[in-house]
mmCIF file of C-alpha atoms and ligand atoms in Angstrom:
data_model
loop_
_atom_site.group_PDB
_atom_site.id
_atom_site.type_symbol
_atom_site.label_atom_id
_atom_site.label_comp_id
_atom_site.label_asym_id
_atom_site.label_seq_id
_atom_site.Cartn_x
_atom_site.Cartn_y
_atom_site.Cartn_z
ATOM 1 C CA UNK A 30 10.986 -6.634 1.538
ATOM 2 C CA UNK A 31 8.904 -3.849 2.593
ATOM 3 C CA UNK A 32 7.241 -4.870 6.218
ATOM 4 C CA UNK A 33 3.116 -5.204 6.023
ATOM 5 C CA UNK A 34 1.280 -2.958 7.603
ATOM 6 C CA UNK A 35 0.070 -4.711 10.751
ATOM 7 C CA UNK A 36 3.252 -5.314 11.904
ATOM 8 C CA UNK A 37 4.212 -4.400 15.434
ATOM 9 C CA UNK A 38 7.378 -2.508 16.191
ATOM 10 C CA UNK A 39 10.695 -4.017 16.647
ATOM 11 C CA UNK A 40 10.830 -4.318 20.894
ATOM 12 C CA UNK A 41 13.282 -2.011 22.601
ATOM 13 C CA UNK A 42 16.411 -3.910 23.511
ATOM 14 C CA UNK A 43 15.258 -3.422 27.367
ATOM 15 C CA UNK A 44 11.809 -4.892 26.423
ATOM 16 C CA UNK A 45 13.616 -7.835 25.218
ATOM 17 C CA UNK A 46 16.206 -7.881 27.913
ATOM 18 C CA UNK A 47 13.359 -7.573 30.336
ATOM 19 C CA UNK A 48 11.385 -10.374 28.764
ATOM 20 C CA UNK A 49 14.636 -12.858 28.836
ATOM 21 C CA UNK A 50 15.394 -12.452 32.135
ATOM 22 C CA UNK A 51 11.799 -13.090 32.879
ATOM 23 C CA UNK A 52 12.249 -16.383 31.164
ATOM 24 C CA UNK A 53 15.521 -17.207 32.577
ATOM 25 C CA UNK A 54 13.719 -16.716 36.046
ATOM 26 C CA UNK A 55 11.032 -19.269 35.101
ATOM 27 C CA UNK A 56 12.917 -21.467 34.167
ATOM 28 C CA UNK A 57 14.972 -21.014 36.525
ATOM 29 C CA UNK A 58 12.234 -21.586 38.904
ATOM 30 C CA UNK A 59 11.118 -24.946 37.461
ATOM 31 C CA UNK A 60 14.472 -26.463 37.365
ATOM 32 C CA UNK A 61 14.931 -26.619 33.826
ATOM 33 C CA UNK A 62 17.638 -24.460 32.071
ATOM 34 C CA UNK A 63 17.586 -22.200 29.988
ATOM 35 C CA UNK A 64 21.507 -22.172 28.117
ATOM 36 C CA UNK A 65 22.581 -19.392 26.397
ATOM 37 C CA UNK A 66 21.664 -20.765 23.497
ATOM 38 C CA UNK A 67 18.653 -21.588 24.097
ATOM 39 C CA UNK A 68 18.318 -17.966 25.279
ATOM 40 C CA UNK A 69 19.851 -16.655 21.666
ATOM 41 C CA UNK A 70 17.192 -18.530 20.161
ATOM 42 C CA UNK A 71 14.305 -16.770 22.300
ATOM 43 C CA UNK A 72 15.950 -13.680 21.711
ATOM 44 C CA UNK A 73 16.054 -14.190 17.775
ATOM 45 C CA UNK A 74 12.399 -14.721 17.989
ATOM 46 C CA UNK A 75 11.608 -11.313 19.950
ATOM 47 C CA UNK A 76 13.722 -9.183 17.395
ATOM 48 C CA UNK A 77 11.702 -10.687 14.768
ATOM 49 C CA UNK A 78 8.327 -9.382 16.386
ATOM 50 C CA UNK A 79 8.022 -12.326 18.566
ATOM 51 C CA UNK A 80 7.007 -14.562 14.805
ATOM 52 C CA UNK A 81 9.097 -16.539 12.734
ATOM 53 C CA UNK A 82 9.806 -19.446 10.849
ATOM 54 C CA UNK A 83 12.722 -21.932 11.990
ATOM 55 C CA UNK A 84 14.836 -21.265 9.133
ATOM 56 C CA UNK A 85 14.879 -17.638 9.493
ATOM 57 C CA UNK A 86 16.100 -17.950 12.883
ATOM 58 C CA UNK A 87 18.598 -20.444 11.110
ATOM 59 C CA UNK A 88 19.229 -17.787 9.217
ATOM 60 C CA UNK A 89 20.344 -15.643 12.201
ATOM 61 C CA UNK A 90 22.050 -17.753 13.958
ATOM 62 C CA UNK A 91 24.313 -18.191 10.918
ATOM 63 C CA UNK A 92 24.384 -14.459 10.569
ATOM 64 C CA UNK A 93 25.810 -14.378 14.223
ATOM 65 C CA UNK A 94 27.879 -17.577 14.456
ATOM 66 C CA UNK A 95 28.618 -18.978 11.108
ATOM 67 C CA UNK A 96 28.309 -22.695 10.680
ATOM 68 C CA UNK A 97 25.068 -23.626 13.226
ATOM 69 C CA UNK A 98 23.143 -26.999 12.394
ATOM 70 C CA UNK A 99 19.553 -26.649 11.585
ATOM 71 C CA UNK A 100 18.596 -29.391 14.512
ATOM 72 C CA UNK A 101 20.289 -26.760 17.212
ATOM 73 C CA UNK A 102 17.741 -24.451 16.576
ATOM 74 C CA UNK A 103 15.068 -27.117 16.303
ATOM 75 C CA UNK A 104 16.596 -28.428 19.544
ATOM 76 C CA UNK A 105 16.459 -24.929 21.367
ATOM 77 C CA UNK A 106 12.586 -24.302 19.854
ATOM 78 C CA UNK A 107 11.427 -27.510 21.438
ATOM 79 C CA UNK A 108 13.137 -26.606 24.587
ATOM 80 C CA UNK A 109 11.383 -23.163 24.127
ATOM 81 C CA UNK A 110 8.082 -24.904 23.516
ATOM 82 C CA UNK A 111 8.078 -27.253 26.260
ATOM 83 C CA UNK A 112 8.496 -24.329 28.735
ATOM 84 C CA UNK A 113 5.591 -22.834 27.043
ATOM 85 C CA UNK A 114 7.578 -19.521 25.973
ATOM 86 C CA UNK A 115 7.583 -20.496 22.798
ATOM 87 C CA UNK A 116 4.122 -21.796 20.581
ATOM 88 C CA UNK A 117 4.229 -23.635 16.932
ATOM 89 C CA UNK A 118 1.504 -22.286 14.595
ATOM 90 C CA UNK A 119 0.785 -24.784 12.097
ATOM 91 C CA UNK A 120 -1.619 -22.700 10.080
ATOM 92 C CA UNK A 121 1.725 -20.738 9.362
ATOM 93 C CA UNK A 122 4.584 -23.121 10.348
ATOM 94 C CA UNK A 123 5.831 -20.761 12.280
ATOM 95 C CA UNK A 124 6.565 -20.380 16.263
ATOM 96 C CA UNK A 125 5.754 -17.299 18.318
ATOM 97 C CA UNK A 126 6.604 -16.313 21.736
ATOM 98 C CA UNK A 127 3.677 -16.607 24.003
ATOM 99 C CA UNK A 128 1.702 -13.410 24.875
ATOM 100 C CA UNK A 129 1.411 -14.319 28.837
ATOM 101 C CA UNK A 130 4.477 -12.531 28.995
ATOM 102 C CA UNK A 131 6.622 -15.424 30.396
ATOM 103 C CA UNK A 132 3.945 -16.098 34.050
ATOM 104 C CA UNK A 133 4.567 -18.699 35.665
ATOM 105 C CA UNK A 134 0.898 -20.470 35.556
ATOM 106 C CA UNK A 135 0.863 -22.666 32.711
ATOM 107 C CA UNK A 136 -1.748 -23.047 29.872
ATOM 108 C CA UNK A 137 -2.395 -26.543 27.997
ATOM 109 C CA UNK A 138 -2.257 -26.444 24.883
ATOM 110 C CA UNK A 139 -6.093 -26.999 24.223
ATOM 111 C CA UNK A 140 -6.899 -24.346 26.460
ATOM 112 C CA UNK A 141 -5.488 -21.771 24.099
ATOM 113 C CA UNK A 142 -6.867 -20.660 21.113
ATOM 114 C CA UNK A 143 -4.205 -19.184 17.831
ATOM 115 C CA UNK A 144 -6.293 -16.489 15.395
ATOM 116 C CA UNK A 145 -3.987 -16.696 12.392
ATOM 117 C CA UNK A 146 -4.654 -13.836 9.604
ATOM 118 C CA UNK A 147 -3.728 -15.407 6.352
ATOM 119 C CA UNK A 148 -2.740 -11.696 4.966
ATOM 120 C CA UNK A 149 0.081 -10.286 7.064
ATOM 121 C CA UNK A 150 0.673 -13.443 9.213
ATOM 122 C CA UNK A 151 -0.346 -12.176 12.372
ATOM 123 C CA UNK A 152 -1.023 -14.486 15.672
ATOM 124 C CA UNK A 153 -3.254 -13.423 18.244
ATOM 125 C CA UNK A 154 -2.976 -15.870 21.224
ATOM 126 C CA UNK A 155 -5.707 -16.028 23.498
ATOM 127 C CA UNK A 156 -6.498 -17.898 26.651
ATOM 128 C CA UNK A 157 -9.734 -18.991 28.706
ATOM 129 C CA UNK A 158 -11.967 -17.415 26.132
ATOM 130 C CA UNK A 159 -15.505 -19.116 26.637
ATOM 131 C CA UNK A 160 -15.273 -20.079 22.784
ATOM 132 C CA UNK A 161 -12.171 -22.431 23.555
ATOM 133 C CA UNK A 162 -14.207 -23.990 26.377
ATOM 134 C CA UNK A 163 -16.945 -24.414 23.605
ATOM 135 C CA UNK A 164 -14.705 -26.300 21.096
ATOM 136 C CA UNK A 165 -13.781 -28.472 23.770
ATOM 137 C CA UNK A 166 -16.871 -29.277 25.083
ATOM 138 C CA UNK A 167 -18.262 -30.135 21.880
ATOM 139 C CA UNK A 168 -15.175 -31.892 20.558
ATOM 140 C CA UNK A 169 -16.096 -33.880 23.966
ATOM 141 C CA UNK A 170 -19.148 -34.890 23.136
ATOM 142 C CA UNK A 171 -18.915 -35.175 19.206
ATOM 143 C CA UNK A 172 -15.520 -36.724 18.869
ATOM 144 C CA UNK A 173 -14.945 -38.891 21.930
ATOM 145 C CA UNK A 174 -11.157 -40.141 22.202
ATOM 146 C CA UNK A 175 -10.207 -37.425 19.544
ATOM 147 C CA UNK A 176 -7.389 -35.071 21.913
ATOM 148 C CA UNK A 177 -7.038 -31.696 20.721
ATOM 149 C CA UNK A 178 -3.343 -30.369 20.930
ATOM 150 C CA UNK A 179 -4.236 -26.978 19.529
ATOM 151 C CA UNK A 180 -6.559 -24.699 18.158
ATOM 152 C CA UNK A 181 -6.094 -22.605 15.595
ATOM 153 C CA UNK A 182 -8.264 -20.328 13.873
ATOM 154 C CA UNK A 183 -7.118 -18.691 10.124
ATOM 155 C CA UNK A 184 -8.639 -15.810 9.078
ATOM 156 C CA UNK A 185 -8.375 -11.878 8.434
ATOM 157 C CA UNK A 186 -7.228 -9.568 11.088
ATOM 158 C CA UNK A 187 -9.021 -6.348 11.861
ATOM 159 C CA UNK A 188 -6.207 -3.986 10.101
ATOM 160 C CA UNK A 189 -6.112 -6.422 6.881
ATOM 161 C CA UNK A 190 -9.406 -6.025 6.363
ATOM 162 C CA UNK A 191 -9.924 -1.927 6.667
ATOM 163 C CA UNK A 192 -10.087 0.140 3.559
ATOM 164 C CA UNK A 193 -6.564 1.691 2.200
ATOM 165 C CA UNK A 194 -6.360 5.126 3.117
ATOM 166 C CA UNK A 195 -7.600 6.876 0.015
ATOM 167 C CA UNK A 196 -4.913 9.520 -1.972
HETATM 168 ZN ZN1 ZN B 1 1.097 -19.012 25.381
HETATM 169 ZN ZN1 ZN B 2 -3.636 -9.165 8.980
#
């Protein structure tokens, strides 16, 4: 169980009290609510480095409450992910918290672009780069009809991919 070595720290506990207050604002903002549990459930995802997969956040909700149905933290997530806090990674089957830091301008879904390294799992979200504009211009012109709910692009990430330090 020894983390991989592109992981990023564990936030502070302001950084995540900080970041769900910033969500509680939002939503607070668009009239939709965000319950404590639904809150819990964002949280759980920030002290796992803002990555994980639903039944390790199963996992802690057990850890913290005991008995908690799978579907309440399936219920929360999709909460989560309608507010756009909260993305699914397929390539992974996993859900991060978005990187816009909880703004209040919204991003489709096709407008944001997921590289997913295949070694140490990481996502790196990214929004209005011109290469997502030139998937979906293409997809427009070479796959009429066909509606693109995500992109996501697997490789290797920069630190996967440099040489071990040698001994
Ligand atoms: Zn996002
Ligand atoms: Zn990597």
């Amino acid at each position: 169980m020894s983390p991989t070595n592109a992981s990023p720290p564990r936030p502070s506990p302001a950084e995540v009290a900080r970041r769900l207050d910033r969500a509680q604002a939002l939503c607070a903002a668009r009239g939709a609510q965000l319950t404590a549990l639904r809150r819990e459930v964002l949280e759980l995802l920030l002290l796992r480095q803002g990555s994980a997969k639903a039944y390790d956040l199963h996992d802690d909700m057990r850890e913290r409450h005991g008995r908690v149905a799978p579907t309440t933290v399936y219920r929360a997530l999709e909460f989560l992910m309608e507010q756009q806090l909260v993305h699914r990674v397929d390539a992974l089957n996993c859900f991060v918290v978005c990187n816009l830091d909880h703004s209040p301008h919204t991003h489709p879904h096709d407008h944001t672009m997921m590289l997913v390294c295949s070694r140490c799992g990481q996502v790196t979200e990214m929004h209005d780069d011109p290469a997502i504009e030139a998937i979906r211009r293409a997809l427009q012109d070479d796959a009429p009809g066909f509606h693109a709910t995500g992109i996501e692009i697997k490789g290797v990430c920069g630190a996967c991919q440099s040489p071990p330090a040698s001994s």
